PDB file of C-alpha atoms in Angstrom:
ATOM      1  CA  MET A   1     110.465 -23.390 -26.884  1.00 82.00           C
ATOM      2  CA  ALA A   2     109.511 -25.628 -30.119  1.00 89.00           C
ATOM      3  CA  VAL A   3     112.405 -28.446 -31.268  1.00 90.00           C
ATOM      4  CA  VAL A   4     112.314 -29.074 -34.734  1.00 92.00           C
ATOM      5  CA  VAL A   5     112.914 -32.925 -35.392  1.00 91.00           C
ATOM      6  CA  LYS A   6     114.414 -33.646 -38.678  1.00 92.00           C
ATOM      7  CA  ARG A   7     112.953 -36.676 -40.496  1.00 91.00           C
ATOM      8  CA  PRO A   8     115.565 -39.156 -41.901  1.00 90.00           C
ATOM      9  CA  LYS A   9     115.542 -39.645 -45.687  1.00 92.00           C
ATOM     10  CA  LEU A  10     114.102 -42.568 -46.483  1.00 89.00           C
ATOM     11  CA  SER A  11     114.929 -44.906 -49.508  1.00 90.00           C
ATOM     12  CA  LEU A  12     112.218 -45.951 -52.045  1.00 91.00           C
ATOM     13  CA  ALA A  13     112.448 -49.377 -50.587  1.00 88.00           C
ATOM     14  CA  GLU A  14     111.812 -48.137 -47.094  1.00 87.00           C
ATOM     15  CA  ARG A  15     108.824 -46.199 -48.505  1.00 90.00           C
ATOM     16  CA  SER A  16     107.539 -48.927 -50.106  1.00 92.00           C
ATOM     17  CA  TYR A  17     107.650 -51.097 -46.728  1.00 92.00           C
ATOM     18  CA  ILE A  18     108.741 -54.132 -48.771  1.00 92.00           C
ATOM     19  CA  PRO A  19     111.686 -54.851 -46.566  1.00 92.00           C
ATOM     20  CA  ALA A  20     109.709 -54.626 -43.277  1.00 93.00           C
ATOM     21  CA  LEU A  21     106.804 -56.927 -44.880  1.00 95.00           C
ATOM     22  CA  LEU A  22     109.407 -59.500 -45.958  1.00 96.00           C
ATOM     23  CA  GLY A  23     111.036 -59.284 -42.433  1.00 96.00           C
ATOM     24  CA  GLY A  24     107.619 -59.789 -40.829  1.00 96.00           C
ATOM     25  CA  LEU A  25     106.684 -62.652 -43.207  1.00 97.00           C
ATOM     26  CA  LEU A  26     110.206 -64.674 -42.433  1.00 97.00           C
ATOM     27  CA  VAL A  27     109.501 -64.472 -38.725  1.00 96.00           C
ATOM     28  CA  THR A  28     106.015 -65.839 -39.150  1.00 96.00           C
ATOM     29  CA  ILE A  29     107.160 -68.611 -41.505  1.00 96.00           C
ATOM     30  CA  LYS A  30     110.016 -69.639 -38.825  1.00 95.00           C
ATOM     31  CA  HIS A  31     107.227 -69.720 -36.012  1.00 91.00           C
ATOM     32  CA  PHE A  32     105.294 -71.801 -38.367  1.00 92.00           C
ATOM     33  CA  LYS A  33     108.289 -74.183 -39.160  1.00 93.00           C
ATOM     34  CA  ASN A  34     109.053 -74.636 -35.307  1.00 91.00           C
ATOM     35  CA  MET A  35     105.375 -75.394 -34.514  1.00 88.00           C
ATOM     36  CA  PHE A  36     105.090 -77.688 -37.502  1.00 89.00           C
ATOM     37  CA  PHE A  37     108.004 -79.821 -36.196  1.00 91.00           C
ATOM     38  CA  GLY A  38     106.904 -79.671 -32.532  1.00 86.00           C
ATOM     39  CA  LYS A  39     109.605 -77.204 -31.290  1.00 88.00           C
ATOM     40  CA  THR A  40     107.299 -74.860 -29.872  1.00 82.00           C
ATOM     41  CA  LYS A  41     103.929 -74.748 -28.530  1.00 75.00           C
ATOM     42  CA  VAL A  42     101.410 -72.164 -29.348  1.00 69.00           C
ATOM     43  CA  THR A  43      98.607 -72.532 -26.905  1.00 78.00           C
ATOM     44  CA  MET A  44      98.115 -74.092 -23.254  1.00 80.00           C
ATOM     45  CA  GLN A  45      94.776 -75.632 -22.438  1.00 85.00           C
ATOM     46  CA  TYR A  46      94.071 -73.614 -19.454  1.00 84.00           C
ATOM     47  CA  PRO A  47      92.810 -74.526 -16.781  1.00 84.00           C
ATOM     48  CA  GLU A  48      93.816 -78.246 -17.210  1.00 88.00           C
ATOM     49  CA  GLN A  49      97.473 -76.966 -17.753  1.00 85.00           C
ATOM     50  CA  ARG A  50      99.023 -74.169 -15.582  1.00 84.00           C
ATOM     51  CA  TRP A  51     102.393 -72.550 -15.572  1.00 81.00           C
ATOM     52  CA  ASP A  52     102.834 -73.065 -11.977  1.00 78.00           C
ATOM     53  CA  GLY A  53     105.944 -75.189 -12.146  1.00 77.00           C
ATOM     54  CA  SER A  54     107.637 -72.650 -14.691  1.00 80.00           C
ATOM     55  CA  MET A  55     106.817 -69.365 -13.095  1.00 83.00           C
ATOM     56  CA  PRO A  56     110.009 -67.151 -12.670  1.00 85.00           C
ATOM     57  CA  GLU A  57     111.648 -66.422  -9.244  1.00 85.00           C
ATOM     58  CA  TRP A  58     110.886 -62.856  -9.288  1.00 87.00           C
ATOM     59  CA  TYR A  59     107.067 -63.255 -10.304  1.00 88.00           C
ATOM     60  CA  ARG A  60     104.786 -61.270  -7.954  1.00 88.00           C
ATOM     61  CA  GLY A  61     101.437 -62.422  -7.576  1.00 89.00           C
ATOM     62  CA  ALA A  62      98.602 -61.914  -5.141  1.00 90.00           C
ATOM     63  CA  PRO A  63      99.415 -60.510  -1.823  1.00 93.00           C
ATOM     64  CA  THR A  64      98.261 -62.371   1.280  1.00 94.00           C
ATOM     65  CA  LEU A  65      98.801 -62.215   5.149  1.00 94.00           C
ATOM     66  CA  VAL A  66     100.440 -64.763   7.100  1.00 92.00           C
ATOM     67  CA  ARG A  67     100.419 -65.960  10.740  1.00 90.00           C
ATOM     68  CA  ASP A  68     103.658 -66.790  12.906  1.00 85.00           C
ATOM     69  CA  GLU A  69     104.258 -70.424  13.905  1.00 85.00           C
ATOM     70  CA  HIS A  70     102.426 -69.976  17.028  1.00 83.00           C
ATOM     71  CA  GLY A  71      99.477 -68.927  14.949  1.00 83.00           C
ATOM     72  CA  ARG A  72      99.741 -65.544  15.987  1.00 85.00           C
ATOM     73  CA  GLU A  73      98.749 -62.511  13.511  1.00 87.00           C
ATOM     74  CA  ARG A  74     101.672 -61.053  12.282  1.00 88.00           C
ATOM     75  CA  CYS A  75     100.198 -57.851  11.050  1.00 91.00           C
ATOM     76  CA  VAL A  76     100.389 -55.184  13.961  1.00 89.00           C
ATOM     77  CA  ALA A  77      98.247 -52.542  11.655  1.00 91.00           C
ATOM     78  CA  CYS A  78     100.804 -49.894  11.221  1.00 92.00           C
ATOM     79  CA  GLN A  79      98.974 -49.038   7.747  1.00 94.00           C
ATOM     80  CA  LEU A  80     102.329 -48.709   6.245  1.00 94.00           C
ATOM     81  CA  CYS A  81     101.112 -50.713   3.352  1.00 95.00           C
ATOM     82  CA  GLU A  82      97.970 -48.918   3.238  1.00 95.00           C
ATOM     83  CA  PHE A  83      99.787 -45.660   2.869  1.00 95.00           C
ATOM     84  CA  ILE A  84     102.323 -46.755   0.279  1.00 96.00           C
ATOM     85  CA  CYS A  85      99.765 -48.694  -2.115  1.00 96.00           C
ATOM     86  CA  PRO A  86      99.645 -46.754  -5.282  1.00 96.00           C
ATOM     87  CA  PRO A  87      96.133 -47.715  -6.417  1.00 95.00           C
ATOM     88  CA  ARG A  88      94.866 -47.826  -2.910  1.00 95.00           C
ATOM     89  CA  ALA A  89      93.626 -51.056  -2.873  1.00 96.00           C
ATOM     90  CA  ILE A  90      94.407 -51.892   0.885  1.00 96.00           C
ATOM     91  CA  THR A  91      92.050 -50.768   3.628  1.00 96.00           C
ATOM     92  CA  ILE A  92      92.974 -51.479   7.313  1.00 96.00           C
ATOM     93  CA  LYS A  93      90.976 -50.460  10.576  1.00 95.00           C
ATOM     94  CA  PRO A  94      93.340 -51.098  13.255  1.00 93.00           C
ATOM     95  CA  GLY A  95      92.137 -52.323  16.764  1.00 91.00           C
ATOM     96  CA  GLU A  96      93.655 -52.673  20.134  1.00 88.00           C
ATOM     97  CA  LEU A  97      94.544 -55.806  21.812  1.00 84.00           C
ATOM     98  CA  PRO A  98      92.837 -56.593  24.920  1.00 83.00           C
ATOM     99  CA  ALA A  99      94.517 -55.261  28.378  1.00 81.00           C
ATOM    100  CA  GLY A 100      95.523 -58.739  29.469  1.00 80.00           C
ATOM    101  CA  SER A 101      97.401 -59.543  26.162  1.00 79.00           C
ATOM    102  CA  LYS A 102     100.913 -60.432  26.532  1.00 77.00           C
ATOM    103  CA  TRP A 103     101.286 -57.728  23.511  1.00 75.00           C
ATOM    104  CA  ALA A 104      98.747 -55.376  24.380  1.00 74.00           C
ATOM    105  CA  LYS A 105     101.465 -52.561  25.447  1.00 71.00           C
ATOM    106  CA  VAL A 106     103.205 -52.250  21.829  1.00 71.00           C
ATOM    107  CA  GLU A 107     100.878 -53.989  19.374  1.00 76.00           C
ATOM    108  CA  LYS A 108      97.413 -53.513  17.479  1.00 86.00           C
ATOM    109  CA  TYR A 109      96.088 -55.772  15.353  1.00 89.00           C
ATOM    110  CA  PRO A 110      94.106 -55.281  12.378  1.00 93.00           C
ATOM    111  CA  GLU A 111      90.256 -55.251  13.202  1.00 94.00           C
ATOM    112  CA  LYS A 112      89.334 -55.257   9.202  1.00 95.00           C
ATOM    113  CA  PHE A 113      91.935 -55.843   6.608  1.00 96.00           C
ATOM    114  CA  ASP A 114      90.786 -55.548   2.983  1.00 96.00           C
ATOM    115  CA  ILE A 115      92.723 -56.102  -0.275  1.00 96.00           C
ATOM    116  CA  ASP A 116      90.496 -55.208  -3.405  1.00 95.00           C
ATOM    117  CA  MET A 117      92.144 -57.350  -5.865  1.00 94.00           C
ATOM    118  CA  ILE A 118      90.461 -55.472  -8.900  1.00 94.00           C
ATOM    119  CA  ARG A 119      92.650 -52.407  -7.851  1.00 95.00           C
ATOM    120  CA  CYS A 120      95.998 -54.303  -6.709  1.00 94.00           C
ATOM    121  CA  ILE A 121      98.586 -53.792  -9.463  1.00 93.00           C
ATOM    122  CA  TYR A 122     100.906 -56.625  -7.777  1.00 92.00           C
ATOM    123  CA  CYS A 123     103.538 -54.065  -7.290  1.00 92.00           C
ATOM    124  CA  GLY A 124     105.057 -55.855  -4.331  1.00 91.00           C
ATOM    125  CA  LEU A 125     105.399 -52.457  -2.134  1.00 93.00           C
ATOM    126  CA  CYS A 126     103.400 -53.593   0.402  1.00 94.00           C
ATOM    127  CA  GLU A 127     105.275 -56.738   0.783  1.00 91.00           C
ATOM    128  CA  GLU A 128     108.477 -54.594   0.863  1.00 90.00           C
ATOM    129  CA  VAL A 129     107.193 -51.800   3.217  1.00 92.00           C
ATOM    130  CA  CYS A 130     105.883 -54.409   5.985  1.00 91.00           C
ATOM    131  CA  PRO A 131     108.042 -54.296   8.963  1.00 87.00           C
ATOM    132  CA  GLU A 132     106.619 -57.499  10.402  1.00 85.00           C
ATOM    133  CA  GLN A 133     106.946 -59.408   7.357  1.00 88.00           C
ATOM    134  CA  ALA A 134     103.092 -60.394   7.718  1.00 92.00           C
ATOM    135  CA  ILE A 135     102.140 -59.636   3.915  1.00 93.00           C
ATOM    136  CA  PHE A 136     103.696 -62.196   1.152  1.00 90.00           C
ATOM    137  CA  LEU A 137     102.975 -62.297  -2.476  1.00 91.00           C
ATOM    138  CA  ARG A 138     102.172 -65.596  -3.540  1.00 89.00           C
ATOM    139  CA  LYS A 139     102.867 -66.961  -7.226  1.00 85.00           C
ATOM    140  CA  ASP A 140      99.405 -67.040  -8.031  1.00 82.00           C
ATOM    141  CA  TYR A 141      98.450 -65.533 -11.530  1.00 83.00           C
ATOM    142  CA  SER A 142      94.875 -66.917 -11.376  1.00 84.00           C
ATOM    143  CA  VAL A 143      92.898 -64.436  -8.935  1.00 87.00           C
ATOM    144  CA  THR A 144      89.119 -64.640 -10.453  1.00 87.00           C
ATOM    145  CA  GLY A 145      85.718 -63.836  -8.823  1.00 90.00           C
ATOM    146  CA  LEU A 146      82.122 -63.843 -10.338  1.00 94.00           C
ATOM    147  CA  SER A 147      81.320 -60.569  -8.843  1.00 94.00           C
ATOM    148  CA  ARG A 148      83.142 -57.396  -7.402  1.00 93.00           C
ATOM    149  CA  ASP A 149      82.397 -58.381  -4.036  1.00 93.00           C
ATOM    150  CA  GLU A 150      84.053 -61.691  -4.265  1.00 93.00           C
ATOM    151  CA  MET A 151      87.460 -59.642  -5.502  1.00 94.00           C
ATOM    152  CA  VAL A 152      87.687 -57.926  -2.267  1.00 95.00           C
ATOM    153  CA  HIS A 153      89.496 -60.115  -0.084  1.00 95.00           C
ATOM    154  CA  ASP A 154      88.814 -59.789   3.536  1.00 95.00           C
ATOM    155  CA  LYS A 155      91.166 -60.952   6.484  1.00 94.00           C
ATOM    156  CA  ALA A 156      89.888 -64.357   6.857  1.00 94.00           C
ATOM    157  CA  LYS A 157      90.471 -64.924   3.211  1.00 93.00           C
ATOM    158  CA  LEU A 158      93.678 -63.226   3.327  1.00 94.00           C
ATOM    159  CA  TYR A 159      94.825 -65.436   6.132  1.00 93.00           C
ATOM    160  CA  GLU A 160      93.681 -68.629   4.625  1.00 92.00           C
ATOM    161  CA  LEU A 161      95.484 -67.902   1.425  1.00 91.00           C
ATOM    162  CA  GLY A 162      98.480 -66.951   3.295  1.00 89.00           C
ATOM    163  CA  GLY A 163      98.947 -69.591   5.642  1.00 88.00           C
ATOM    164  CA  VAL A 164     101.903 -69.930   8.137  1.00 88.00           C
ATOM    165  CA  MET A 165     105.383 -68.623   7.613  1.00 83.00           C
ATOM    166  CA  THR A 166     108.315 -69.689   9.922  1.00 83.00           C
ATOM    167  CA  GLY A 167     111.496 -68.512  10.576  1.00 73.00           C
ATOM    168  CA  LEU A 168     110.754 -64.919   9.747  1.00 63.00           C
ATOM    169  CA  VAL A 169     112.591 -61.684  11.021  1.00 62.00           C
ATOM    170  CA  HIS A 170     110.946 -60.290  14.002  1.00 57.00           C
ATOM    171  CA  LYS A 171     112.110 -56.408  13.661  1.00 56.00           C
ATOM    172  CA  TRP A 172     110.219 -55.159  16.772  1.00 53.00           C
ATOM    173  CA  ASN A 173     110.979 -57.719  19.203  1.00 57.00           C
ATOM    174  CA  GLU A 174     113.591 -55.945  21.404  1.00 55.00           C
ATOM    175  CA  LYS A 175     110.863 -53.362  22.157  1.00 52.00           C
ATOM    176  CA  LYS A 176     108.232 -55.729  23.292  1.00 51.00           C
TER     177      LYS A 176
END
């Protein structure tokens, strides 16, 4: 069923766009005055100047993998992050731990873990769904590369960027 939306009656001044043009001009003059007297900066000299110190607390950057304080991989290849990733940027190939390993009876490890940073939308769902807190989002906004292959971060690069996190919650330790 079609709904007819009534258009509001505009005055002659509103139809001429003069009040809107004057309002926009006043905003431009205000910004020019602030810039002229040094109250605001218009540009930043990137990459010499960066916003690293002024990033907001809630900013979500590039995802990385982290190790625990013993150097062990935190990821157990449960693939929850792969399943929940909206643009399907994460690819995991789980592998079995060797039979003699202390953790072999309950854990797997990611034999292959890739994140396509071109597809990643920095939504943070992978970090939220991870039961072992193996994925963390850095506050890095400058993820660059010269080719598409460079933008696919493999497991080694993700661990290199993520580093070691200590004092995390081990949700599944009682079952080990």
